[in-house]
GROMACS .gro file of C-alpha atoms in nm:
model
  306
    1MET     CA    1  -0.033   0.023  -0.011
    2ALA     CA    2   0.140   0.305  -0.080
    3GLU     CA    3   0.256   0.558   0.152
    4VAL     CA    4  -0.067   0.825   0.289
    5LYS     CA    5  -0.065   1.180   0.412
    6ILE     CA    6  -0.340   1.334   0.559
    7PRO     CA    7  -0.332   1.676   0.685
    8ILE     CA    8  -0.495   1.758   1.015
    9PHE     CA    9  -0.540   2.041   1.246
   10GLY     CA   10  -0.347   2.044   1.609
   11GLY     CA   11  -0.321   1.744   1.812
   12THR     CA   12   0.006   1.559   1.825
   13PHE     CA   13   0.055   1.196   1.736
   14ASP     CA   14   0.336   0.958   1.922
   15THR     CA   15   0.509   0.706   1.695
   16ASP     CA   16   0.378   0.371   1.706
   17ASP     CA   17   0.414   0.037   1.548
   18THR     CA   18   0.160   0.194   1.241
   19GLY     CA   19   0.489   0.385   1.140
   20ILE     CA   20   0.294   0.704   1.213
   21THR     CA   21   0.526   1.055   1.250
   22SER     CA   22   0.381   1.380   1.283
   23SER     CA   23   0.436   1.761   1.184
   24LYS     CA   24   0.258   2.103   1.241
   25ASP     CA   25   0.034   2.047   0.967
   26ASP     CA   26   0.024   1.680   0.861
   27PHE     CA   27   0.115   1.333   0.931
   28GLU     CA   28   0.240   1.035   0.810
   29ILE     CA   29   0.143   0.675   0.802
   30ARG     CA   30   0.417   0.432   0.691
   31ASN     CA   31   0.323   0.065   0.810
   32GLY     CA   32  -0.098   0.170   0.875
   33TYR     CA   33  -0.415   0.264   0.661
   34LEU     CA   34  -0.715   0.478   0.780
   35ASP     CA   35  -1.051   0.304   0.695
   36LYS     CA   36  -1.325   0.499   0.570
   37ASN     CA   37  -1.415   0.613   0.908
   38ARG     CA   38  -1.047   0.724   0.953
   39THR     CA   39  -0.956   0.483   1.215
   40ILE     CA   40  -0.633   0.367   1.211
   41HIS     CA   41  -0.531   0.008   1.139
   42LYS     CA   42  -0.175  -0.149   1.071
   43ARG     CA   43  -0.105  -0.208   0.734
   44PRO     CA   44  -0.130  -0.563   0.619
   45VAL     CA   45   0.118  -0.782   0.594
   46MET     CA   46   0.240  -1.111   0.437
   47ARG     CA   47   0.358  -1.386   0.658
   48GLU     CA   48   0.427  -1.753   0.532
   49SER     CA   49   0.274  -2.079   0.639
   50GLY     CA   50   0.401  -2.439   0.556
   51THR     CA   51   0.702  -2.581   0.632
   52ASP     CA   52   0.868  -2.504   0.292
   53ASN     CA   53   0.901  -2.134   0.272
   54PRO     CA   54   1.153  -2.054  -0.017
   55THR     CA   55   1.123  -1.667   0.050
   56ALA     CA   56   1.522  -1.611   0.092
   57ARG     CA   57   1.603  -1.779  -0.251
   58ASP     CA   58   1.574  -1.580  -0.565
   59ILE     CA   59   1.216  -1.563  -0.748
   60LYS     CA   60   1.262  -1.574  -1.144
   61GLY     CA   61   0.965  -1.556  -1.265
   62LEU     CA   62   0.570  -1.580  -1.127
   63ILE     CA   63   0.253  -1.572  -1.321
   64TRP     CA   64  -0.090  -1.536  -1.166
   65TRP     CA   65  -0.344  -1.853  -1.220
   66ASN     CA   66  -0.723  -1.753  -1.218
   67ALA     CA   67  -0.855  -2.125  -1.243
   68GLU     CA   68  -0.625  -2.252  -0.966
   69GLN     CA   69  -0.652  -1.899  -0.778
   70ALA     CA   70  -0.276  -1.913  -0.733
   71PHE     CA   71   0.060  -1.756  -0.826
   72ILE     CA   72   0.317  -2.034  -1.018
   73ALA     CA   73   0.636  -1.955  -0.878
   74MET     CA   74   1.000  -2.010  -1.038
   75ILE     CA   75   1.251  -2.025  -0.772
   76MET     CA   76   1.594  -2.106  -0.724
   77GLY     CA   77   1.690  -2.421  -0.593
   78SER     CA   78   1.894  -2.435  -0.284
   79GLY     CA   79   2.220  -2.485  -0.432
   80ASN     CA   80   2.166  -2.247  -0.708
   81THR     CA   81   2.180  -2.530  -1.012
   82SER     CA   82   1.799  -2.596  -1.052
   83VAL     CA   83   1.473  -2.417  -1.019
   84ASP     CA   84   1.192  -2.523  -0.788
   85VAL     CA   85   0.839  -2.463  -0.906
   86TYR     CA   86   0.582  -2.328  -0.628
   87LYS     CA   87   0.240  -2.317  -0.604
   88VAL     CA   88   0.155  -2.009  -0.398
   89THR     CA   89  -0.163  -1.943  -0.232
   90ILE     CA   90  -0.296  -1.641  -0.061
   91THR     CA   91  -0.540  -1.657   0.221
   92LEU     CA   92  -0.682  -1.390   0.478
   93ASP     CA   93  -0.624  -1.401   0.871
   94ASN     CA   94  -0.892  -1.129   0.984
   95THR     CA   95  -0.784  -1.158   1.314
   96ILE     CA   96  -0.485  -0.965   1.306
   97TYR     CA   97  -0.505  -0.857   0.918
   98PRO     CA   98  -0.235  -1.047   0.761
   99SER     CA   99  -0.203  -1.205   0.441
  100VAL     CA  100  -0.067  -1.571   0.495
  101LEU     CA  101   0.105  -1.757   0.174
  102ALA     CA  102   0.126  -2.059   0.155
  103TYR     CA  103   0.394  -2.214  -0.065
  104THR     CA  104   0.343  -2.608  -0.231
  105LEU     CA  105   0.621  -2.752  -0.435
  106ILE     CA  106   0.553  -2.895  -0.739
  107GLY     CA  107   0.843  -3.013  -0.898
  108ASN     CA  108   1.227  -2.903  -1.012
  109ILE     CA  109   1.407  -2.852  -1.311
  110PRO     CA  110   1.716  -2.953  -1.311
  111SER     CA  111   2.045  -2.768  -1.457
  112VAL     CA  112   1.953  -2.443  -1.465
  113THR     CA  113   2.174  -2.203  -1.281
  114THR     CA  114   2.114  -1.869  -1.173
  115ALA     CA  115   2.293  -1.750  -1.503
  116LEU     CA  116   2.083  -1.902  -1.717
  117ALA     CA  117   1.769  -1.826  -1.583
  118ASP     CA  118   1.877  -1.448  -1.624
  119GLN     CA  119   1.992  -1.491  -1.937
  120TYR     CA  120   1.704  -1.674  -2.048
  121ARG     CA  121   1.400  -1.577  -1.811
  122PRO     CA  122   1.100  -1.815  -1.760
  123SER     CA  123   0.817  -1.821  -2.017
  124PHE     CA  124   0.460  -1.934  -1.935
  125VAL     CA  125   0.149  -2.000  -2.125
  126LEU     CA  126  -0.201  -2.183  -2.038
  127ALA     CA  127  -0.331  -2.423  -2.267
  128PRO     CA  128  -0.584  -2.704  -2.226
  129ASN     CA  129  -0.442  -3.046  -2.251
  130THR     CA  130  -0.556  -3.373  -2.476
  131SER     CA  131  -0.868  -3.368  -2.192
  132ASN     CA  132  -0.944  -3.020  -2.259
  133ALA     CA  133  -0.825  -2.944  -1.901
  134GLU     CA  134  -0.623  -2.634  -1.842
  135VAL     CA  135  -0.227  -2.682  -1.757
  136MET     CA  136   0.067  -2.453  -1.774
  137TYR     CA  137   0.334  -2.465  -2.045
  138MET     CA  138   0.647  -2.334  -1.925
  139CYS     CA  139   1.048  -2.318  -1.986
  140VAL     CA  140   1.332  -2.113  -1.819
  141GLY     CA  141   1.719  -2.144  -1.872
  142GLY     CA  142   1.743  -2.229  -2.229
  143THR     CA  143   1.651  -2.632  -2.153
  144LYS     CA  144   1.338  -2.839  -2.145
  145VAL     CA  145   0.946  -2.784  -2.194
  146TYR     CA  146   0.735  -2.846  -1.885
  147GLN     CA  147   0.386  -2.925  -1.829
  148THR     CA  148   0.180  -2.884  -1.467
  149ASP     CA  149  -0.143  -2.948  -1.374
  150ALA     CA  150  -0.069  -2.725  -1.048
  151THR     CA  151  -0.008  -3.069  -0.845
  152SER     CA  152   0.254  -3.235  -1.060
  153LEU     CA  153   0.552  -3.090  -1.303
  154VAL     CA  154   0.617  -3.323  -1.638
  155ASP     CA  155   0.894  -3.326  -1.871
  156ILE     CA  156   0.755  -3.334  -2.237
  157SER     CA  157   1.059  -3.320  -2.419
  158ALA     CA  158   1.210  -3.602  -2.283
  159ALA     CA  159   1.023  -3.816  -2.493
  160GLN     CA  160   1.106  -3.660  -2.790
  161SER     CA  161   1.419  -3.501  -2.732
  162THR     CA  162   1.589  -3.808  -2.912
  163ALA     CA  163   1.370  -3.744  -3.236
  164ILE     CA  164   1.368  -3.330  -3.177
  165THR     CA  165   1.729  -3.248  -3.005
  166ALA     CA  166   1.580  -2.894  -3.030
  167LEU     CA  167   1.313  -2.940  -2.755
  168ASP     CA  168   1.594  -2.945  -2.503
  169THR     CA  169   1.723  -2.584  -2.579
  170VAL     CA  170   1.402  -2.427  -2.567
  171VAL     CA  171   1.335  -2.023  -2.447
  172GLU     CA  172   0.970  -1.940  -2.486
  173VAL     CA  173   0.639  -2.093  -2.512
  174GLU     CA  174   0.342  -1.999  -2.663
  175TYR     CA  175  -0.016  -2.132  -2.741
  176LEU     CA  176  -0.213  -2.027  -3.123
  177ASN     CA  177  -0.492  -2.246  -3.263
  178ARG     CA  178  -0.461  -2.534  -3.059
  179ARG     CA  179  -0.075  -2.590  -3.115
  180VAL     CA  180   0.227  -2.526  -2.854
  181LEU     CA  181   0.477  -2.345  -2.958
  182ALA     CA  182   0.823  -2.358  -2.866
  183LEU     CA  183   1.107  -2.093  -2.983
  184VAL     CA  184   1.482  -2.268  -3.025
  185LYS     CA  185   1.744  -2.062  -2.824
  186ASP     CA  186   2.029  -1.868  -3.054
  187THR     CA  187   1.803  -2.031  -3.434
  188GLN     CA  188   1.501  -1.870  -3.628
  189GLN     CA  189   1.345  -2.250  -3.572
  190VAL     CA  190   0.969  -2.274  -3.386
  191TYR     CA  191   0.843  -2.564  -3.305
  192TYR     CA  192   0.482  -2.673  -3.330
  193SER     CA  193   0.287  -2.953  -3.167
  194SER     CA  194   0.032  -3.163  -3.324
  195SER     CA  195  -0.307  -3.014  -3.283
  196THR     CA  196  -0.483  -3.282  -3.123
  197ASP     CA  197  -0.223  -3.313  -2.853
  198PRO     CA  198   0.004  -2.999  -2.736
  199GLU     CA  199   0.216  -3.237  -2.566
  200ASP     CA  200   0.376  -3.414  -2.911
  201PHE     CA  201   0.571  -3.235  -3.117
  202LEU     CA  202   0.660  -3.531  -3.350
  203ILE     CA  203   0.599  -3.466  -3.730
  204ALA     CA  204   0.454  -3.792  -3.731
  205SER     CA  205   0.203  -3.706  -3.484
  206GLY     CA  206   0.157  -3.394  -3.703
  207GLY     CA  207   0.360  -3.174  -3.549
  208GLY     CA  208   0.670  -2.986  -3.684
  209PHE     CA  209   0.901  -2.656  -3.710
  210PHE     CA  210   0.916  -2.356  -3.949
  211GLU     CA  211   1.207  -2.059  -3.949
  212ALA     CA  212   1.156  -1.700  -3.987
  213GLU     CA  213   1.251  -1.626  -4.335
  214SER     CA  214   1.239  -1.277  -4.419
  215ASN     CA  215   1.616  -1.235  -4.281
  216PRO     CA  216   1.865  -1.493  -4.114
  217ASP     CA  217   1.874  -1.292  -3.777
  218LYS     CA  218   1.807  -1.486  -3.437
  219LEU     CA  219   1.500  -1.498  -3.295
  220GLN     CA  220   1.466  -1.331  -2.984
  221ARG     CA  221   1.112  -1.298  -2.877
  222MET     CA  222   0.768  -1.475  -2.986
  223ILE     CA  223   0.450  -1.316  -2.894
  224VAL     CA  224   0.106  -1.397  -2.945
  225LYS     CA  225  -0.109  -1.069  -3.043
  226GLY     CA  226  -0.467  -1.177  -3.123
  227GLN     CA  227  -0.480  -1.461  -3.397
  228GLU     CA  228  -0.124  -1.309  -3.504
  229LEU     CA  229   0.234  -1.444  -3.410
  230VAL     CA  230   0.522  -1.150  -3.392
  231LEU     CA  231   0.869  -1.296  -3.437
  232MET     CA  232   1.101  -1.024  -3.301
  233GLY     CA  233   1.460  -1.144  -3.432
  234THR     CA  234   1.796  -0.905  -3.358
  235ASP     CA  235   1.740  -0.728  -3.690
  236THR     CA  236   1.376  -0.752  -3.843
  237ILE     CA  237   1.011  -0.827  -3.701
  238ASP     CA  238   0.784  -1.097  -3.868
  239TYR     CA  239   0.463  -1.202  -3.879
  240TYR     CA  240   0.295  -1.520  -3.884
  241TYR     CA  241  -0.075  -1.627  -3.889
  242GLY     CA  242  -0.289  -1.971  -3.844
  243THR     CA  243  -0.368  -2.102  -4.178
  244GLY     CA  244  -0.616  -2.380  -4.049
  245ASP     CA  245  -0.390  -2.631  -4.259
  246SER     CA  246  -0.277  -2.925  -4.119
  247THR     CA  247   0.071  -2.914  -4.324
  248VAL     CA  248   0.136  -2.586  -4.361
  249PRO     CA  249  -0.045  -2.466  -4.004
  250TYR     CA  250   0.176  -2.118  -3.992
  251ALA     CA  251   0.236  -1.893  -4.265
  252ARG     CA  252   0.388  -1.557  -4.302
  253PHE     CA  253   0.237  -1.245  -4.382
  254GLU     CA  254   0.411  -1.173  -4.714
  255GLY     CA  255   0.588  -0.832  -4.720
  256GLY     CA  256   0.472  -0.733  -4.373
  257GLU     CA  257   0.818  -0.773  -4.180
  258LEU     CA  258   0.949  -0.502  -4.009
  259ASP     CA  259   1.297  -0.389  -4.072
  260ILE     CA  260   1.382  -0.316  -3.654
  261GLY     CA  261   1.498  -0.572  -3.439
  262LEU     CA  262   1.538  -0.648  -3.050
  263THR     CA  263   1.839  -0.564  -2.881
  264GLU     CA  264   1.809  -0.799  -2.645
  265ARG     CA  265   1.508  -1.096  -2.578
  266GLY     CA  266   1.436  -0.968  -2.209
  267LEU     CA  267   1.387  -0.612  -2.317
  268ALA     CA  268   1.057  -0.640  -2.477
  269VAL     CA  269   0.708  -0.642  -2.260
  270SER     CA  270   0.366  -0.649  -2.392
  271ASP     CA  271   0.023  -0.627  -2.281
  272ASP     CA  272  -0.304  -0.659  -2.451
  273ASN     CA  273  -0.284  -0.413  -2.717
  274ASP     CA  274   0.108  -0.353  -2.786
  275ILE     CA  275   0.456  -0.465  -2.728
  276TYR     CA  276   0.680  -0.211  -2.564
  277PHE     CA  277   1.100  -0.275  -2.669
  278LEU     CA  278   1.434  -0.125  -2.694
  279ASP     CA  279   1.518  -0.156  -3.104
  280ASN     CA  280   1.861  -0.282  -3.215
  281ASN     CA  281   1.969   0.081  -3.230
  282ARG     CA  282   1.865   0.131  -2.860
  283LYS     CA  283   1.552   0.334  -2.884
  284PHE     CA  284   1.272   0.257  -2.683
  285LYS     CA  285   0.974   0.189  -2.901
  286LEU     CA  286   0.582   0.094  -2.917
  287LEU     CA  287   0.482  -0.215  -3.131
  288ARG     CA  288   0.096  -0.148  -3.225
  289GLY     CA  289   0.011  -0.389  -3.529
  290LYS     CA  290   0.245  -0.327  -3.784
  291GLN     CA  291   0.347   0.021  -3.696
  292THR     CA  292   0.596   0.115  -3.483
  293LYS     CA  293   0.616   0.473  -3.285
  294ASP     CA  294   0.914   0.614  -3.104
  295LEU     CA  295   0.882   0.684  -2.696
  296SER     CA  296   1.230   0.810  -2.682
  297LEU     CA  297   1.311   1.148  -2.591
  298PRO     CA  298   1.434   1.382  -2.848
  299HIS     CA  299   1.711   1.477  -2.641
  300ALA     CA  300   1.790   1.146  -2.510
  301GLU     CA  301   1.728   0.902  -2.856
  302LYS     CA  302   1.953   0.645  -2.792
  303LEU     CA  303   1.954   0.498  -2.419
  304GLN     CA  304   2.266   0.393  -2.365
  305LEU     CA  305   2.246   0.264  -2.002
  306VAL     CA  306   1.978   0.047  -2.040
   0.00000   0.00000   0.00000
């Protein structure tokens, strides 16, 4: 909660555990808040429950799962050589105004150091499984693709990595037209699953891959906007769409590529409509549809320190 300043007229207030400090004309509440009746309460705080509380470790990724009414968190393992995946629920204890965080360990992603988790940040996407139940697909550190139903963690690359070794080096996952998409590290390749089994990427099952075509630059990000797939490379941006064809399920919009790239994969964020990113000339841009807008100030066009 933000700090609140309320004007008062006369009187003094002693500092207490709500953190109230006063001056001649106002007082400031640092650890408390006023309700609609102007009654002072202690600010709600978070506390943990359960036996496994990994709060001292580095959180690398966090996403809200509405159907589970919980967060899914990726937290570095105790040795910083793997990533633990947790379900984090929040409950209220109205007797003393706290919010209680409960951590439930779902599983572990091995062979991911802190450096790899920082370089290839976590990627999450919600999608239906073969039973049409909502599950979450994820990757981190440029390794394998995993799936969770919020109770267990399954390595879906393992069954296919002999035939498709690229699925051991995935940096981003997305979902479009009934297929899970996997962006392969340091390539132009995007693998897609079967339309009937989002965890089967084998060609014999209806899976496969395609490569960004407009320029041989390395892909940095893959972002779904509506029914379009935006592929952001180091020098260009390409747009793909679902064809509905089982043999060639995705195709590039001819002439739709932009001669502008993404500096680093971590320097792009998106909301419901737009993508904000730092381009390959280190200018801060907004991408809306296939149009870009320069957001950098005229006198500070290049953000050299970003």
